[in-house]
PDB file of C-alpha atoms in Angstrom:
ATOM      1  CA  UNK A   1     -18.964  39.517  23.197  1.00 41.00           C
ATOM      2  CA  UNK A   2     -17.002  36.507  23.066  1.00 37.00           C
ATOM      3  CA  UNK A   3     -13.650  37.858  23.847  1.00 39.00           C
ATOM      4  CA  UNK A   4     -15.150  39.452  26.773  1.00 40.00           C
ATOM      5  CA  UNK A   5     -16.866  36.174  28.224  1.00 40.00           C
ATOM      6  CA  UNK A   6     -13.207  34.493  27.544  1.00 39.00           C
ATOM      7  CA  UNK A   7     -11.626  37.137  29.584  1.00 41.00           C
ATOM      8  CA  UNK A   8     -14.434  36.584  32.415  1.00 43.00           C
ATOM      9  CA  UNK A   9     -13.684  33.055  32.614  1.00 44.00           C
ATOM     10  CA  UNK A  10     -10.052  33.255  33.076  1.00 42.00           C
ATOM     11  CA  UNK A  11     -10.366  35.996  35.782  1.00 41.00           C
ATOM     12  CA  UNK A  12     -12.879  33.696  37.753  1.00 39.00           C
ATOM     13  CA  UNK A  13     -10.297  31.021  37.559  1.00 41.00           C
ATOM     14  CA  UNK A  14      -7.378  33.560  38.694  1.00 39.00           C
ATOM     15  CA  UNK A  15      -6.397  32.373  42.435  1.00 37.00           C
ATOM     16  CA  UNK A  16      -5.212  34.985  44.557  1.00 35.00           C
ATOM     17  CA  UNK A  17      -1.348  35.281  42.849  1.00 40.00           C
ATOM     18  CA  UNK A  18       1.793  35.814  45.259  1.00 38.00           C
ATOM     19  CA  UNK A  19       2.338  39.019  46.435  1.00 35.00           C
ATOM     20  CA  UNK A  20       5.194  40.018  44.383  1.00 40.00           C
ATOM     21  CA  UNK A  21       2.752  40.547  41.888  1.00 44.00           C
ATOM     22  CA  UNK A  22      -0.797  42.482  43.447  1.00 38.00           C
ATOM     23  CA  UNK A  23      -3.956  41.280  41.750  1.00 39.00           C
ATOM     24  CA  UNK A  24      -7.527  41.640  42.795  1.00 35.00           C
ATOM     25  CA  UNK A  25      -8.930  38.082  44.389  1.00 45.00           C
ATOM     26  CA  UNK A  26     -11.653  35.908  42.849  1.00 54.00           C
ATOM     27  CA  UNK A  27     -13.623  33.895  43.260  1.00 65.00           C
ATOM     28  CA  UNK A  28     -12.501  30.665  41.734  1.00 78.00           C
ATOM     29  CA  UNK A  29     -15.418  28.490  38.911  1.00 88.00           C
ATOM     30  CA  UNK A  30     -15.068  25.305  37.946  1.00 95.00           C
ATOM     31  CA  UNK A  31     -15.611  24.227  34.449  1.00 96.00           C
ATOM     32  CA  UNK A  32     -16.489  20.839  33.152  1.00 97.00           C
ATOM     33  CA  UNK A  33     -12.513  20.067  31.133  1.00 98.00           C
ATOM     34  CA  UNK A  34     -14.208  20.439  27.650  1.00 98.00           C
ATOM     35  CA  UNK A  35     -15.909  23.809  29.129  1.00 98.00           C
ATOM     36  CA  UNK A  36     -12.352  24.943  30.130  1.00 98.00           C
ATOM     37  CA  UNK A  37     -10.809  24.369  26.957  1.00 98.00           C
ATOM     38  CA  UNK A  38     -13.562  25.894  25.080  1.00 98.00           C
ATOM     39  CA  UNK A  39     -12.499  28.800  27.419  1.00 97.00           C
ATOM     40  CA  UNK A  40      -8.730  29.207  26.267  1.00 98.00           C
ATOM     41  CA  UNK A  41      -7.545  32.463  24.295  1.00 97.00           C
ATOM     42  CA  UNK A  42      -6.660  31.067  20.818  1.00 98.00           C
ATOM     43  CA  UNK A  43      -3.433  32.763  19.529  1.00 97.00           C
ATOM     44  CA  UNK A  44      -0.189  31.925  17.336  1.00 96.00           C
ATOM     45  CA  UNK A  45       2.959  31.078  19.413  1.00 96.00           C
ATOM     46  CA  UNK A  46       5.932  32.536  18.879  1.00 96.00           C
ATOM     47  CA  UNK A  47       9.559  31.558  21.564  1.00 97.00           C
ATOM     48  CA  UNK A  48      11.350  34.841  19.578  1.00 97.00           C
ATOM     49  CA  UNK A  49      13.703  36.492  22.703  1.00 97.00           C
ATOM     50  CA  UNK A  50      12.785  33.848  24.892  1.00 98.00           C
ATOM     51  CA  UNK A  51      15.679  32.452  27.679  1.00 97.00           C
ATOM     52  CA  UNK A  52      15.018  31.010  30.698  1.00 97.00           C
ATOM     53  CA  UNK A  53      16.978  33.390  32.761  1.00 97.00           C
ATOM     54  CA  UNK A  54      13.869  35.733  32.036  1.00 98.00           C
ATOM     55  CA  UNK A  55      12.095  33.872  34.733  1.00 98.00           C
ATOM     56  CA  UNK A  56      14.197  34.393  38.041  1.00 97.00           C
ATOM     57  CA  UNK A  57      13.919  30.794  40.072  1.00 94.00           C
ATOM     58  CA  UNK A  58      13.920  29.527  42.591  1.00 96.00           C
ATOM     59  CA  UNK A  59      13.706  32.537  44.988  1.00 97.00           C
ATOM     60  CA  UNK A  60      12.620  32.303  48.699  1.00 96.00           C
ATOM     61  CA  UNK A  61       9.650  31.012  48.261  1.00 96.00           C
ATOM     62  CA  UNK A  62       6.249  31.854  49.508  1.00 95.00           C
ATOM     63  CA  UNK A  63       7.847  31.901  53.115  1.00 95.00           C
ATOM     64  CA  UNK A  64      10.922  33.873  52.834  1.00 95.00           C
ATOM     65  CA  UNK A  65      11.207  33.305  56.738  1.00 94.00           C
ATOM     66  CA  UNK A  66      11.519  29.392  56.473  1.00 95.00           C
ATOM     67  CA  UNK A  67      14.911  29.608  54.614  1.00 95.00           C
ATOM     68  CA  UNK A  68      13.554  27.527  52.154  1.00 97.00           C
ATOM     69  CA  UNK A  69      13.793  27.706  48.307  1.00 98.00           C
ATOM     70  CA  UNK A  70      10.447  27.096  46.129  1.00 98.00           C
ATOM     71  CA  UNK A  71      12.125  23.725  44.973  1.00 98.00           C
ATOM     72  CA  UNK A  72      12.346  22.552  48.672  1.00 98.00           C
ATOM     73  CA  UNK A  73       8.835  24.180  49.653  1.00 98.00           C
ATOM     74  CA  UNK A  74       7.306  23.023  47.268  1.00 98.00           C
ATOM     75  CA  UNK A  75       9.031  19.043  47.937  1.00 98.00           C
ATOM     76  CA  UNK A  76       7.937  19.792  51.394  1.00 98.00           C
ATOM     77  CA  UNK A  77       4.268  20.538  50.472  1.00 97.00           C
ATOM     78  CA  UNK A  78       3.806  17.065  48.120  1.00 98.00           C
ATOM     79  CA  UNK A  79       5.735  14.821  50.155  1.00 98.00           C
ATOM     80  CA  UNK A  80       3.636  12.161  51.002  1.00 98.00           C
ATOM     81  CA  UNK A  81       5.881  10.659  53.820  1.00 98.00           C
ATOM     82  CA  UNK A  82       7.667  14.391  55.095  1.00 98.00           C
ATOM     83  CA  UNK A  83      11.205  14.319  55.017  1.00 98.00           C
ATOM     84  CA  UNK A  84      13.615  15.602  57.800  1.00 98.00           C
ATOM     85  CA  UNK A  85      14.367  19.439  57.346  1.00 97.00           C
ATOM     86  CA  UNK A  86      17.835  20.219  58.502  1.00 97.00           C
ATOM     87  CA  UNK A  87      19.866  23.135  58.348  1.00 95.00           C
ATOM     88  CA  UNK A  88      19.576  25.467  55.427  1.00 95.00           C
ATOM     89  CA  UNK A  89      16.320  23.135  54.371  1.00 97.00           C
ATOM     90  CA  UNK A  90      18.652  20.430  53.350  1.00 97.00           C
ATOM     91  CA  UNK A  91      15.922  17.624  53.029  1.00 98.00           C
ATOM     92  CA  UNK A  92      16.904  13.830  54.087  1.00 97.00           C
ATOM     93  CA  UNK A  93      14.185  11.040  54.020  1.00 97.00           C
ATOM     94  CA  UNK A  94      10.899  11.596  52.930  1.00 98.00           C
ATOM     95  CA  UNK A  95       8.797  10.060  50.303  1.00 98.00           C
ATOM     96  CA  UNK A  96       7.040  10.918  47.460  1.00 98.00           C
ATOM     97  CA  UNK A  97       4.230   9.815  44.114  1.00 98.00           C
ATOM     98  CA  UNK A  98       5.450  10.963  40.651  1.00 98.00           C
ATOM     99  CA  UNK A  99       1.824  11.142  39.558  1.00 98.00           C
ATOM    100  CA  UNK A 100       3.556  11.550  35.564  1.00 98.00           C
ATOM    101  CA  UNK A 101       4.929   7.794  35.524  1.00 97.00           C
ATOM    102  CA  UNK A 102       3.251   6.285  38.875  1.00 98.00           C
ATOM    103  CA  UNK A 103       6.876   5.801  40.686  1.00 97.00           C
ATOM    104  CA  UNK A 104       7.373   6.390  44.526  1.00 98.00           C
ATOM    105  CA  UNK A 105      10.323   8.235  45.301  1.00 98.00           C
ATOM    106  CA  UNK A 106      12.408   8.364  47.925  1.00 97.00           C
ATOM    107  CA  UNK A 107      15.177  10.778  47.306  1.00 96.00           C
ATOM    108  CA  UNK A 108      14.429  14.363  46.815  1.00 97.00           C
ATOM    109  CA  UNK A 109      17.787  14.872  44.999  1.00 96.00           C
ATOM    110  CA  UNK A 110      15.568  12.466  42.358  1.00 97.00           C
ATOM    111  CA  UNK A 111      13.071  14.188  42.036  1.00 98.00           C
ATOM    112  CA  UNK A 112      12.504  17.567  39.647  1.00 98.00           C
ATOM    113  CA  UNK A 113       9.826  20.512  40.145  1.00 98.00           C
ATOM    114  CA  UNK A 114       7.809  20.928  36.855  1.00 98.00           C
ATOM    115  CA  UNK A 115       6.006  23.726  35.669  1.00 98.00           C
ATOM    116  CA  UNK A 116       3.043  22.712  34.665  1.00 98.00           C
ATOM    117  CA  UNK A 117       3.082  24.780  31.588  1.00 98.00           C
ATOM    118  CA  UNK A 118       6.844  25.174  31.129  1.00 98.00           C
ATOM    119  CA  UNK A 119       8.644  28.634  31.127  1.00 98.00           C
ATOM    120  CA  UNK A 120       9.015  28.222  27.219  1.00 98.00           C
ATOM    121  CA  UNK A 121       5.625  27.579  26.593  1.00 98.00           C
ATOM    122  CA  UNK A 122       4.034  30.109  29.074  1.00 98.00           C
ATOM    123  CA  UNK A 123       6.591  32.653  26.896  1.00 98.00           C
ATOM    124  CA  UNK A 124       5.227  31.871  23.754  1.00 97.00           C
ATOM    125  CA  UNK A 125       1.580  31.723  25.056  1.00 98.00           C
ATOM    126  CA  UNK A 126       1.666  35.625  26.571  1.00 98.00           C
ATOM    127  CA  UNK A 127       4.544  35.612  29.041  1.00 98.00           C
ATOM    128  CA  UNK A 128       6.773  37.611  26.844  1.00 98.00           C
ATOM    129  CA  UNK A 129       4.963  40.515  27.414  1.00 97.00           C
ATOM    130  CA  UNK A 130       5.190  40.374  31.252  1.00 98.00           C
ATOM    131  CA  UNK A 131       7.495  42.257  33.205  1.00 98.00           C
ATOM    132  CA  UNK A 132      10.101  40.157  35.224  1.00 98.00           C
ATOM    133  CA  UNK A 133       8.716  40.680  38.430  1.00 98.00           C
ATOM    134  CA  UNK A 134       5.095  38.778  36.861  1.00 98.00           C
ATOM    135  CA  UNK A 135       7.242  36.349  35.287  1.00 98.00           C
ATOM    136  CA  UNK A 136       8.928  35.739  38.591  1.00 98.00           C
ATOM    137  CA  UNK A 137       5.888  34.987  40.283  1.00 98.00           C
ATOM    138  CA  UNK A 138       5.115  32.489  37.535  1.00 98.00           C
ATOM    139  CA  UNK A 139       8.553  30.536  38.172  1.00 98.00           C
ATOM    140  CA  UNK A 140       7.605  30.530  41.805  1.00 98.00           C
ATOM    141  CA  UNK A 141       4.005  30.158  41.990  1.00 98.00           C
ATOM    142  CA  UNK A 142       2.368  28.422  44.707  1.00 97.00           C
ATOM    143  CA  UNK A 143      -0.804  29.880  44.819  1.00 95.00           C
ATOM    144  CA  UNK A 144      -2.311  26.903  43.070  1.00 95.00           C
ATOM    145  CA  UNK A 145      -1.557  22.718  43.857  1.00 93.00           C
ATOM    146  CA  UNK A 146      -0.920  22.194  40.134  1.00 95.00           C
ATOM    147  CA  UNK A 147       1.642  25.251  39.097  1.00 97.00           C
ATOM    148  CA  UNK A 148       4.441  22.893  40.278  1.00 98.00           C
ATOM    149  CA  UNK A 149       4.581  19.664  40.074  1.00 98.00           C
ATOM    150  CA  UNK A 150       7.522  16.973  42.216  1.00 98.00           C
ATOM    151  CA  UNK A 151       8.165  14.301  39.271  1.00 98.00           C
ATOM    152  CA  UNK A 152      10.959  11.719  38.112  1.00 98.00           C
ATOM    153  CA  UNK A 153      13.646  13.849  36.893  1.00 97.00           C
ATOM    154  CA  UNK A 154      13.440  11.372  33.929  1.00 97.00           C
ATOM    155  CA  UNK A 155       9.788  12.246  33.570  1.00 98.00           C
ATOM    156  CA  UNK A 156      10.183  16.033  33.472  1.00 98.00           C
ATOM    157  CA  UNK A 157      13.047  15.873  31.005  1.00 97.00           C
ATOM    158  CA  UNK A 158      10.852  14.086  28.825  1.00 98.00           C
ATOM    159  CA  UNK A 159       8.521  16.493  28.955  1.00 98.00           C
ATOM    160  CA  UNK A 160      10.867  19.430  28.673  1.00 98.00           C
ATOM    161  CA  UNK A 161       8.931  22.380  27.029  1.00 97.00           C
ATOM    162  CA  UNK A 162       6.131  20.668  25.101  1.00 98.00           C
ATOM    163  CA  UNK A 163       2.795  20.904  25.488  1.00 98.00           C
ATOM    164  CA  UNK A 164       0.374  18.329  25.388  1.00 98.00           C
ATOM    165  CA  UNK A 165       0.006  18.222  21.155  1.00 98.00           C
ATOM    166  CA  UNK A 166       3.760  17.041  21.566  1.00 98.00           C
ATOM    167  CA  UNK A 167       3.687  15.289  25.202  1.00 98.00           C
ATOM    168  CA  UNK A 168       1.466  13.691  27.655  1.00 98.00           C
ATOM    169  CA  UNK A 169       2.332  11.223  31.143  1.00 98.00           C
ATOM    170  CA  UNK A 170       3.226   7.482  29.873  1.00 96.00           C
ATOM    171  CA  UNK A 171       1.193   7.067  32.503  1.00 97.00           C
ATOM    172  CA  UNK A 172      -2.464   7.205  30.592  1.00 97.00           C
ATOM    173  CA  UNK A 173      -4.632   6.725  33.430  1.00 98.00           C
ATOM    174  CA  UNK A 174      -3.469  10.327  34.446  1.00 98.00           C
ATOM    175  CA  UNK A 175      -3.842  12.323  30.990  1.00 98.00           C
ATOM    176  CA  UNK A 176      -7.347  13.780  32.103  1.00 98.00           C
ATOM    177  CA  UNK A 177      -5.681  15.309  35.387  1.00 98.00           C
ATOM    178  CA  UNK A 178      -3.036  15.812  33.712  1.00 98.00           C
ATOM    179  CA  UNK A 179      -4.503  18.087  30.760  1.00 98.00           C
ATOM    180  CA  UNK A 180      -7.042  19.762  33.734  1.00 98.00           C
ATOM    181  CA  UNK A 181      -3.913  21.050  35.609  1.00 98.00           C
ATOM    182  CA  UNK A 182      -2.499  22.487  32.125  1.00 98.00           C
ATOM    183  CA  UNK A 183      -5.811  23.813  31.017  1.00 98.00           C
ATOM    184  CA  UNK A 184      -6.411  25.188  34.586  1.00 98.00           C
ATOM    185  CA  UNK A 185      -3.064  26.860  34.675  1.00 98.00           C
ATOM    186  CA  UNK A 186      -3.355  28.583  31.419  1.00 98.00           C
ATOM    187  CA  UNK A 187      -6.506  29.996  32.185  1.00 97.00           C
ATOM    188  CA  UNK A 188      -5.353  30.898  36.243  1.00 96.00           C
ATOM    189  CA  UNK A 189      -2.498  32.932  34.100  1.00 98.00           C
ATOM    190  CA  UNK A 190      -4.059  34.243  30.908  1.00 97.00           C
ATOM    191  CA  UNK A 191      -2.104  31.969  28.687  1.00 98.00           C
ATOM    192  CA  UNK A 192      -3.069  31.293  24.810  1.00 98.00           C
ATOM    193  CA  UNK A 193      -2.860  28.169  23.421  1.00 98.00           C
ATOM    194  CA  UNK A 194      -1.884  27.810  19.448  1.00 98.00           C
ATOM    195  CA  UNK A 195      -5.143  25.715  17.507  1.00 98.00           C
ATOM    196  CA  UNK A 196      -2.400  22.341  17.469  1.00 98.00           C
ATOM    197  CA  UNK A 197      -2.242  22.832  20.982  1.00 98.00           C
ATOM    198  CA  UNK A 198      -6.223  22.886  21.350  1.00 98.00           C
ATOM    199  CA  UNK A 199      -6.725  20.312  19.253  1.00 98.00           C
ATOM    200  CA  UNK A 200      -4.639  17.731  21.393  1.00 98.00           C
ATOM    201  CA  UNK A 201      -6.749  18.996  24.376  1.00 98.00           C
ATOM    202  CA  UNK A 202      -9.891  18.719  23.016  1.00 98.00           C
ATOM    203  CA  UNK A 203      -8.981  15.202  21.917  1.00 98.00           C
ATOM    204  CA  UNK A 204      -8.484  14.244  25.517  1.00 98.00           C
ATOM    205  CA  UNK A 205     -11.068  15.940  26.776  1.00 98.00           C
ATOM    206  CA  UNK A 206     -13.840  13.879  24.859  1.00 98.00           C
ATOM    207  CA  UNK A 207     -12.649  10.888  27.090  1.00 97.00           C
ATOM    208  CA  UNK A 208     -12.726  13.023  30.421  1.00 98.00           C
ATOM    209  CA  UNK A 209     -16.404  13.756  31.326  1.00 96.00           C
ATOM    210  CA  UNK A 210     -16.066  13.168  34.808  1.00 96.00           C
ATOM    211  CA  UNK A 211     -12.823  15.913  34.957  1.00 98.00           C
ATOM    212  CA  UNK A 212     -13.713  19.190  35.942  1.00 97.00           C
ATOM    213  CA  UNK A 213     -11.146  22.621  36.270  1.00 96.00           C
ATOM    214  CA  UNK A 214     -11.253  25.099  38.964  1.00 91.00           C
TER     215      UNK A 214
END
């Protein structure tokens, strides 16, 4: 019974995906944050056979017609101030919020896309058993605000592949939307977490009671 309510809940928070990979749409449910982590498959993590080159970024992007990469759509989409798109997308001006370390930017070429949940972790959590064409999709998903994230390129290497047991923002006024968007992803994409992992985001969740997940 429970596995099957689990299963429920992260369909109903599965967003229509991009159409490399066909899935069903639903309608999306949002969760109070402790809700949503109560919601998470619990499983063991395991990176054996994992490279990065398994996940094929950044392709064309969710309009191949644009001539844009996902990196440059995607800087597009969260600039605050839009930059000037030039020839093959090259991107000049422009401004944007690292929401990670509170920092306006100015400079795309500063700036990094994030997974959310990094390509590491989203192998060890169930990727592994995707076929490259899912795991594509993953790399490149815009389907949801908080799959991909413009930060500091200092902030993002900081983070690198660990999950929030390991890593959260410095900036602490952010860790509730920041643990929503991981929770939210992981549950958009059928991820497990390990119990360390759920026990950092349960942690963070007792302060959040205003923070919901869709």
């Amino acid at each position: 019974m429970l596995k099957t309510m689990l299963r429920g809940l992260a369909a109903a928070s599965l967003a229509v995906l991009p159409l490399t990979v066909p899935a069903p749409a639903h309608a999306a449910e949002t969760l109070p944050l402790a809700d949503a982590v109560a919601a998470l498959p619990v499983d063991t993590e395991s990176r054996d056979g994992y490279s990065r080159t398994a996940f094929r970024h950044w392709n064309t992007g969710a309009d191949p017609s644009d001539g844009c990469s996902t990196r440059n759509e995607v800087l597009i989409s969260e600039a605050v101030e839009p930059p000037t798109v030039g020839p093959n997308c090259r991107l000049t001006g422009g401004q944007w919020w690292s929401y990670y370390d509170q920092v306006w930017v100015t400079s795309a070429s500063s700036l990094d896309i994030d997974h959310m949940v990094p390509l590491a972790e989203s192998w060890d959590s169930g990727a592994s058993g995707w076929s490259a064409q899912r795991r594509e999709a993953y790399a490149n998903d815009q389907g949801a605000e908080a799959s991909l994230v413009a930060v500091t390129a200092r902030s993002n290497r900081a983070k690198a592949d660990r999950d929030p047991a390991e890593w959260l923002p410095p900036a602490v006024e952010v860790h509730c939307r920041y643990v929503a968007e991981w929770v939210g992803t992981k549950l958009r994409w059928s991820l497990a977490a390990d119990e360390t992992e759920v026990a950092a985001l349960r942690e963070v969740a007792a302060g959040c009671s205003d923070q919901s997940v869709t």
